[in-house]
Coordinates of C-alpha atoms in Angstrom, one line a residue:
X1 CA -158.5 -149.1 18.6
X2 CA -156.7 -147.9 22.1
X3 CA -156.3 -144.5 23.4
X4 CA -152.7 -143.2 24.2
X5 CA -152.2 -141.7 27.1
X6 CA -149.6 -139.9 29.1
X7 CA -148.6 -141.7 32.7
X8 CA -150.2 -139.6 35.4
X9 CA -153.0 -138.0 33.3
X10 CA -156.1 -136.9 34.9
X11 CA -159.3 -137.2 32.8
X12 CA -162.3 -134.9 33.1
X13 CA -165.7 -136.2 32.3
X14 CA -168.7 -133.4 32.0
X15 CA -171.9 -135.1 32.8
X16 CA -174.5 -132.5 31.0
X17 CA -177.5 -134.1 33.1
X18 CA -175.9 -133.6 36.3
X19 CA -174.0 -130.2 34.9
X20 CA -171.1 -131.9 37.5
X21 CA -167.8 -132.7 36.1
X22 CA -166.2 -136.0 37.3
X23 CA -162.6 -136.4 37.5
X24 CA -160.9 -140.0 36.7
X25 CA -157.2 -140.1 37.2
X26 CA -156.0 -142.7 34.6
X27 CA -152.2 -143.6 35.6
X28 CA -150.5 -146.2 32.8
X29 CA -147.4 -145.7 30.5
X30 CA -149.0 -148.0 27.9
X31 CA -152.3 -147.7 25.8
X32 CA -155.4 -147.7 27.7
X33 CA -158.5 -149.5 26.2
X34 CA -161.5 -147.2 25.7
X35 CA -164.3 -149.5 27.2
X36 CA -161.8 -150.5 30.0
X37 CA -162.0 -147.0 31.0
X38 CA -165.5 -146.4 30.3
X39 CA -166.2 -149.0 32.5
X40 CA -163.8 -147.8 35.1
X41 CA -165.9 -144.7 35.3
X42 CA -169.0 -146.6 35.3
X43 CA -167.8 -148.0 38.4
X44 CA -166.2 -145.2 40.3
X45 CA -168.1 -142.4 39.4
X46 CA -172.1 -141.2 39.2
X47 CA -171.8 -142.1 35.6
X48 CA -173.7 -145.5 36.6
X49 CA -176.0 -145.1 39.9
X50 CA -177.8 -148.3 41.3
X51 CA -180.4 -147.7 44.1
X52 CA -182.5 -149.8 46.4
X53 CA -186.2 -149.5 46.2
X54 CA -187.7 -149.9 49.8
X55 CA -191.1 -149.3 49.9
X56 CA -191.7 -148.0 53.3
X57 CA -195.1 -147.0 53.3
X58 CA -198.5 -145.9 55.1
X59 CA -201.2 -148.3 54.6
X60 CA -204.7 -147.9 54.0
X61 CA -205.1 -147.9 58.2
X62 CA -202.5 -145.2 58.2
X63 CA -199.8 -147.6 59.7
X64 CA -196.7 -147.6 58.7
X65 CA -194.7 -150.9 56.8
X66 CA -192.5 -152.2 54.2
X67 CA -194.9 -153.6 51.1
X68 CA -193.4 -155.9 48.8
X69 CA -194.1 -154.9 44.7
X70 CA -197.2 -157.1 44.8
X71 CA -198.6 -155.7 48.1
X72 CA -198.3 -152.2 46.6
X73 CA -199.9 -152.8 43.4
X74 CA -203.2 -154.7 45.1
X75 CA -202.8 -151.4 47.7
X76 CA -203.2 -149.1 44.4
X77 CA -206.4 -151.1 43.1
X78 CA -207.8 -151.4 46.6
X79 CA -207.8 -147.4 46.6
X80 CA -208.9 -147.2 43.1
X81 CA -212.1 -149.3 44.6
X82 CA -212.5 -146.7 47.0
X83 CA -212.3 -143.9 45.2
X84 CA -214.9 -145.2 42.6
X85 CA -217.3 -146.1 45.9
X86 CA -216.7 -142.6 47.1
X87 CA -217.4 -141.0 43.7
X88 CA -220.3 -143.1 43.2
X89 CA -221.8 -142.3 46.7
X90 CA -221.1 -138.8 45.9
X91 CA -222.9 -138.6 42.5
X92 CA -225.9 -140.2 44.0
X93 CA -226.2 -138.0 46.4
X94 CA -226.1 -135.2 44.2
X95 CA -228.8 -137.0 42.1
X96 CA -231.1 -137.3 45.1
X97 CA -231.2 -133.4 45.6
X98 CA -231.7 -132.6 41.9
X99 CA -234.3 -135.0 41.5
X100 CA -236.3 -133.7 44.8
X101 CA -235.8 -130.0 43.3
X102 CA -237.3 -131.4 39.9
X103 CA -240.3 -133.3 41.4
X104 CA -241.2 -129.9 43.2
X105 CA -240.5 -128.0 39.7
X106 CA -243.3 -130.6 38.7
X107 CA -245.5 -129.9 41.5
X108 CA -245.3 -126.2 40.3
X109 CA -246.1 -126.8 36.6
X110 CA -249.3 -129.2 37.7
X111 CA -250.6 -126.2 39.8
X112 CA -248.9 -123.1 37.6
X113 CA -251.6 -120.5 38.5
X114 CA -252.3 -121.4 42.2
X115 CA -248.5 -120.7 42.5
X116 CA -248.6 -117.6 41.0
X117 CA -251.4 -116.3 43.4
X118 CA -249.8 -117.7 46.3
X119 CA -246.5 -115.4 45.3
X120 CA -248.4 -112.3 44.5
X121 CA -251.0 -112.3 47.7
X122 CA -249.4 -114.4 50.4
X123 CA -247.2 -112.6 53.0
X124 CA -245.4 -115.9 53.2
X125 CA -245.4 -118.0 50.3
X126 CA -242.7 -120.4 51.4
X127 CA -244.8 -121.9 54.4
X128 CA -248.1 -121.5 52.1
X129 CA -246.3 -123.8 49.3
X130 CA -245.1 -126.3 51.8
X131 CA -248.5 -126.8 54.1
X132 CA -250.6 -126.8 50.6
X133 CA -248.3 -129.3 48.5
X134 CA -246.4 -130.9 51.1
X135 CA -243.0 -129.9 50.0
X136 CA -239.9 -129.6 51.2
X137 CA -238.0 -126.6 52.0
X138 CA -235.5 -127.1 49.1
X139 CA -238.3 -127.8 46.9
X140 CA -240.2 -124.4 48.0
X141 CA -236.7 -122.3 47.7
X142 CA -236.2 -123.7 44.1
X143 CA -239.7 -123.1 43.0
X144 CA -239.5 -119.2 44.3
X145 CA -235.9 -118.9 42.9
X146 CA -237.4 -120.2 39.1
X147 CA -237.3 -117.5 36.9
X148 CA -240.1 -116.6 34.6
X149 CA -238.5 -117.8 31.6
X150 CA -238.8 -121.4 32.6
X151 CA -242.2 -121.1 32.9
X152 CA -242.1 -122.3 29.0
X153 CA -243.9 -125.7 28.1
X154 CA -240.4 -126.1 26.5
X155 CA -239.0 -126.2 30.0
X156 CA -241.4 -128.4 31.4
X157 CA -240.3 -131.1 28.8
X158 CA -237.1 -130.8 29.4
X159 CA -237.2 -131.0 33.2
X160 CA -239.2 -134.6 32.4
X161 CA -236.6 -135.8 30.3
X162 CA -233.7 -134.8 32.8
X163 CA -235.6 -136.5 35.6
X164 CA -236.0 -139.8 33.6
X165 CA -232.3 -139.6 32.9
X166 CA -231.4 -139.3 36.6
X167 CA -233.8 -141.7 37.9
X168 CA -232.1 -144.1 35.8
X169 CA -228.1 -143.0 36.5
X170 CA -229.5 -143.6 40.1
X171 CA -230.7 -146.8 39.6
X172 CA -227.4 -147.8 37.8
X173 CA -225.2 -146.3 40.8
X174 CA -227.1 -148.3 43.3
X175 CA -226.4 -151.5 41.3
X176 CA -222.8 -150.5 40.7
X177 CA -222.6 -150.1 44.5
X178 CA -224.3 -153.4 45.7
X179 CA -221.8 -155.7 42.9
X180 CA -218.5 -156.1 43.3
X181 CA -217.7 -157.5 40.3
X182 CA -219.3 -154.7 38.3
X183 CA -217.0 -152.5 40.5
X184 CA -213.7 -154.1 39.5
X185 CA -215.0 -154.4 35.9
X186 CA -215.4 -150.8 35.8
X187 CA -212.0 -150.2 37.5
X188 CA -210.5 -152.4 34.7
X189 CA -212.2 -149.8 32.0
X190 CA -210.8 -147.3 33.6
X191 CA -207.2 -148.6 33.6
X192 CA -207.8 -149.8 30.1
X193 CA -208.5 -146.0 29.5
X194 CA -205.5 -144.7 31.1
X195 CA -203.2 -146.9 29.0
X196 CA -205.1 -145.7 25.7
X197 CA -204.8 -142.2 26.7
X198 CA -200.9 -142.4 27.7
X199 CA -199.7 -145.5 26.2
X200 CA -196.5 -145.6 24.7
X201 CA -198.1 -144.9 21.1
X202 CA -199.6 -141.6 22.2
X203 CA -197.9 -138.5 22.3
X204 CA -197.7 -137.8 26.1
X205 CA -196.9 -141.7 27.0
X206 CA -194.0 -142.1 24.6
X207 CA -190.9 -142.7 25.9
X208 CA -188.5 -139.8 26.0
X209 CA -185.5 -141.9 26.7
X210 CA -184.0 -145.0 24.4
X211 CA -184.0 -148.2 26.1
X212 CA -180.7 -149.8 24.2
X213 CA -179.8 -153.7 24.2
X214 CA -177.6 -154.9 27.5
X215 CA -174.2 -154.0 27.3
X216 CA -171.8 -156.8 26.8
X217 CA -169.8 -157.6 30.1
X218 CA -166.7 -155.9 30.2
X219 CA -164.1 -157.6 32.2
X220 CA -161.7 -154.9 33.7
X221 CA -158.1 -156.4 34.4
X222 CA -156.1 -155.5 37.8
X223 CA -153.5 -153.6 35.4
X224 CA -155.9 -151.3 34.0
X225 CA -156.9 -149.8 37.7
X226 CA -153.8 -150.1 39.3
X227 CA -150.5 -147.5 38.2
X228 CA -147.9 -149.9 36.6
X229 CA -144.6 -149.6 38.8
X230 CA -141.6 -152.3 39.5
X231 CA -141.5 -153.2 43.0
X232 CA -139.2 -155.5 44.4
X233 CA -140.8 -158.1 46.7
X234 CA -138.9 -159.4 49.8
X235 CA -140.3 -162.1 52.2
X236 CA -138.1 -163.0 55.0
X237 CA -137.4 -166.6 56.2
X238 CA -140.1 -166.2 59.1
X239 CA -142.8 -164.8 56.6
X240 CA -142.7 -161.2 56.7
X241 CA -143.7 -159.5 53.4
X242 CA -143.2 -156.1 51.8
X243 CA -142.2 -154.3 48.4
X244 CA -139.7 -151.9 47.7
X245 CA -140.3 -149.6 44.8
X246 CA -137.6 -150.2 41.9
X247 CA -135.7 -152.8 41.2
X248 CA -132.1 -153.5 42.1
X249 CA -132.4 -154.0 45.5
X250 CA -129.2 -155.3 47.1
X251 CA -130.0 -158.7 49.4
X252 CA -126.9 -157.4 51.4
X253 CA -128.3 -154.0 52.5
X254 CA -131.6 -155.1 53.7
X255 CA -132.6 -155.4 57.0
X256 CA -134.7 -157.7 58.9
X257 CA -136.1 -158.2 62.6
X258 CA -133.5 -159.6 65.0
X259 CA -133.7 -163.6 64.4
X260 CA -134.9 -163.3 61.3
X261 CA -133.1 -163.3 57.7
X262 CA -134.0 -163.2 53.8
X263 CA -135.7 -166.2 51.8
X264 CA -137.1 -164.7 48.9
X265 CA -136.3 -161.3 46.5
X266 CA -138.4 -161.4 43.6
X267 CA -138.4 -158.6 40.9
X268 CA -142.5 -157.7 40.0
X269 CA -144.7 -155.1 39.1
X270 CA -147.5 -153.3 40.8
X271 CA -150.0 -154.9 38.4
X272 CA -148.7 -158.7 38.7
X273 CA -149.9 -161.5 41.0
X274 CA -147.9 -163.2 43.4
X275 CA -148.1 -166.8 43.6
X276 CA -147.1 -168.4 47.1
X277 CA -146.9 -172.6 47.4
X278 CA -146.9 -173.8 50.8
X279 CA -145.6 -176.6 52.7
X280 CA -149.3 -177.6 52.8
X281 CA -149.6 -178.4 48.9
X282 CA -151.7 -175.5 48.7
X283 CA -151.2 -172.1 46.4
X284 CA -152.0 -169.1 47.6
X285 CA -152.5 -165.4 45.5
X286 CA -151.5 -162.0 46.6
X287 CA -151.5 -158.7 44.5
X288 CA -148.5 -157.2 44.6
X289 CA -150.1 -153.8 45.1
X290 CA -151.6 -154.9 48.1
X291 CA -148.4 -155.6 50.1
X292 CA -146.7 -153.3 52.9
X293 CA -144.3 -150.7 51.8
X294 CA -140.5 -151.5 52.1
X295 CA -139.5 -148.8 55.0
X296 CA -140.3 -151.2 57.7
X297 CA -140.1 -154.7 58.2
X298 CA -143.4 -155.4 56.4
X299 CA -146.5 -157.7 57.9
X300 CA -146.4 -161.5 58.5
X301 CA -148.1 -163.0 55.5
X302 CA -149.8 -165.1 57.7
X303 CA -152.1 -162.4 57.9
X304 CA -152.9 -161.7 54.6
X305 CA -153.4 -165.5 53.8
X306 CA -154.6 -168.8 55.4
X307 CA -151.3 -170.4 56.1
X308 CA -151.0 -172.4 59.3
X309 CA -148.1 -171.6 61.4
X310 CA -146.6 -175.2 61.4
X311 CA -146.2 -174.9 57.4
X312 CA -144.0 -173.0 55.5
X313 CA -143.4 -171.4 52.0
X314 CA -141.9 -173.7 49.3
X315 CA -141.8 -171.1 46.6
X316 CA -142.7 -167.3 45.7
X317 CA -143.1 -166.4 42.3
X318 CA -144.6 -164.1 39.9
X319 CA -147.4 -165.3 37.8
X320 CA -147.4 -165.7 34.0
X321 CA -150.3 -166.8 32.5
X322 CA -149.4 -169.5 30.1
X323 CA -146.4 -170.8 31.6
X324 CA -146.1 -174.2 33.6
X325 CA -145.1 -175.4 37.0
X326 CA -143.6 -178.5 38.0
X327 CA -144.5 -179.5 41.9
X328 CA -143.5 -182.4 43.9
X329 CA -143.6 -183.6 47.5
X330 CA -141.0 -184.4 49.8
X331 CA -141.6 -188.6 49.0
X332 CA -140.7 -187.5 45.4
X333 CA -144.3 -187.6 44.0
X334 CA -145.0 -185.2 41.5
X335 CA -146.6 -183.6 38.1
X336 CA -146.7 -180.8 35.8
X337 CA -149.6 -178.4 36.2
X338 CA -150.3 -175.1 33.9
X339 CA -150.1 -172.0 36.1
X340 CA -153.4 -170.7 35.2
X341 CA -154.9 -173.5 37.7
X342 CA -153.3 -172.5 40.4
X343 CA -154.6 -169.5 41.1
X344 CA -156.6 -169.1 43.8
X345 CA -159.4 -166.4 44.2
X346 CA -159.8 -166.4 48.0
X347 CA -157.7 -166.3 51.2
X348 CA -157.7 -169.7 52.0
X349 CA -156.2 -170.8 48.9
X350 CA -156.4 -173.7 46.4
X351 CA -155.1 -177.3 47.3
X352 CA -153.2 -178.4 44.0
X353 CA -150.4 -180.9 45.4
X354 CA -152.1 -183.5 47.6
X355 CA -149.8 -184.7 50.2
X356 CA -150.1 -187.9 52.3
X357 CA -149.6 -187.8 56.3
X358 CA -146.4 -186.7 57.3
X359 CA -145.3 -185.6 53.6
X360 CA -144.8 -181.6 52.7
X361 CA -144.5 -180.0 49.4
X362 CA -140.9 -179.5 48.7
X363 CA -140.4 -178.1 45.2
X364 CA -142.0 -175.4 43.0
X365 CA -140.5 -174.4 39.8
X366 CA -141.1 -172.9 36.4
X367 CA -141.0 -175.6 33.3
X368 CA -138.1 -174.2 30.9
X369 CA -136.7 -177.1 28.9
X370 CA -137.4 -180.6 27.7
X371 CA -135.7 -182.5 30.6
X372 CA -136.1 -182.9 34.0
X373 CA -133.0 -183.0 36.7
X374 CA -134.4 -184.4 40.2
X375 CA -131.9 -184.3 42.9
X376 CA -132.3 -186.4 46.3
X377 CA -130.9 -185.9 49.8
X378 CA -129.1 -189.1 49.5
X379 CA -127.1 -187.0 46.6
X380 CA -128.3 -189.0 44.3
X381 CA -129.5 -187.4 40.4
X382 CA -131.5 -189.0 37.7
X383 CA -132.4 -187.1 34.5
X384 CA -135.2 -188.1 32.3
X385 CA -137.6 -186.3 29.7
X386 CA -140.1 -184.1 30.9
X387 CA -142.9 -185.7 28.9
X388 CA -142.8 -188.4 31.5
X389 CA -144.7 -186.1 34.0
X390 CA -148.0 -185.8 33.7
X391 CA -149.6 -182.9 33.2
X392 CA -152.8 -182.3 36.0
X393 CA -154.6 -179.7 38.1
X394 CA -154.6 -181.5 41.5
X395 CA -153.1 -184.9 42.7
X396 CA -150.5 -186.6 44.3
X397 CA -148.8 -187.2 40.5
X398 CA -146.0 -189.8 40.0
X399 CA -142.6 -190.9 41.4
X400 CA -140.1 -188.9 39.9
X401 CA -137.0 -190.7 42.0
X402 CA -136.9 -193.4 44.3
X403 CA -135.3 -193.7 47.6
X404 CA -133.9 -196.0 50.3
X405 CA -133.3 -193.2 53.0
X406 CA -134.3 -189.5 52.6
X407 CA -136.2 -187.8 50.2
X408 CA -136.8 -185.3 47.5
X409 CA -134.0 -182.3 47.7
X410 CA -134.7 -180.2 44.7
X411 CA -135.8 -180.5 41.0
X412 CA -135.3 -178.3 37.9
X413 CA -136.2 -178.3 34.3
X414 CA -133.5 -177.5 31.5
X415 CA -132.9 -178.0 27.6
X416 CA -130.5 -181.4 27.4
X417 CA -129.0 -179.2 24.4
X418 CA -127.9 -176.6 26.6
X419 CA -126.7 -178.3 29.4
X420 CA -127.7 -178.2 33.2
X421 CA -126.6 -175.5 35.4
X422 CA -126.1 -174.6 39.2
X423 CA -124.7 -172.0 41.4
X424 CA -121.9 -172.8 43.2
X425 CA -121.0 -169.4 45.4
X426 CA -121.2 -166.8 43.4
X427 CA -120.6 -168.3 40.0
X428 CA -122.6 -170.7 37.7
X429 CA -121.0 -173.9 36.2
X430 CA -122.9 -176.0 33.1
X431 CA -122.3 -179.5 33.0
X432 CA -123.2 -180.9 29.1
X433 CA -122.0 -184.2 29.4
X434 CA -125.0 -185.7 30.9
X435 CA -125.4 -189.1 29.6
X436 CA -124.5 -191.4 32.0
X437 CA -127.6 -189.3 34.5
X438 CA -130.1 -189.5 31.6
X439 CA -132.5 -192.6 32.5
X440 CA -136.2 -192.9 33.0
X441 CA -138.7 -191.6 35.6
X442 CA -138.7 -193.5 39.1
X443 CA -135.3 -194.4 38.8
X444 CA -132.8 -194.4 42.1
X445 CA -130.2 -192.1 40.0
X446 CA -126.4 -191.7 40.7
X447 CA -123.9 -189.4 42.1
X448 CA -123.9 -185.7 40.6
X449 CA -121.1 -184.3 38.9
X450 CA -118.4 -183.5 40.3
X451 CA -118.4 -179.7 41.7
X452 CA -122.2 -180.1 42.4
X453 CA -123.1 -178.2 45.9
X454 CA -123.1 -180.0 49.1
X455 CA -126.3 -178.1 49.6
X456 CA -127.8 -180.9 47.0
X457 CA -129.7 -177.7 45.4
X458 CA -129.5 -176.9 42.0
X459 CA -129.2 -173.0 43.2

């Protein structure tokens, strides 16, 4: 399903969780795929946010440092152990204090009548009891603060039971503090208890959000993010390139730098990719939307691609997926290459036609027929079936035409039934009687038909 939209429409997406509107401009005159539109929103707005996790923390010694995830987890476990030790020591101290008080209570029960007498008759009963039974100040205060109802026999039994329990607990704590293995076993039990209390199966631990499957990768084509507009790409003889809005620019009205002149005039759209073929046999790819505007003289194309100053542009054409190109060098070698195989991903370009030392690439032309016409600088032409040219992705290719003097001048593909056409000034001429020139690849050929341009180019 596709969403119909108008040109220059602004889509406002309201994100409830953030309570802010996100504005995305959809500039297209055609149908917009909803998946592509959403992928564009994810990439250009905060609908999808990724952030880095930098764990810059204070360690146990209060020293700032950056920790890796295993270090953070180990620090957390070490902290849990320290908490366990501190908690156990604190509990052991409380038990020792309570046991001291209980020991005083037991002494009081054994000497209950004497304790009552001292409290009733002595001016300073606290000091008397401390001297009499060697009690501590804490024990003496506890006995004096004891309520009368605590003098029951049942309370004595309860105190003895509490004393036994606390003695056993103190023994366990002492054993725990002296055994590291027991400490880690206790921590493992605590973590397991946390998982049991707050695991995903519990009301508190269940996940509020849903984790779905990973979405399928959405390839966002260039044209989905660029407004489609007609442009005329202009490239001068010295490699200054620019793009004028619209089609129909008159070559005679275009201006260039002093000493420069026009070379290529290509009608394209801003969503198109441009293929640049150099004399070094490399293809370069440019986005039509990345070209400078047409008001000035443009910019040097060598600032956009790694084309050396000693190399020239052979061809500049719009990339058409599914099309095939015939490429050939000055020594007469060439082949057919699928256009998808020449698209370069970097400014360094992609080597397709291998040229020998002292030899340069000379021709790059679309394959538009069942026969190939080859013209040499020696003004001889040969025509042969296109099937005799191999289809390759890289290499030197095969010999198209043999030369005794000079080299390759031009190559053109055409349908033999329609005839061979060439430009002669402002006119176009078509020759259908080509029986004398049809032969096999790698032959020398013969002089072209009468009226063929003296430039040895098909135009």
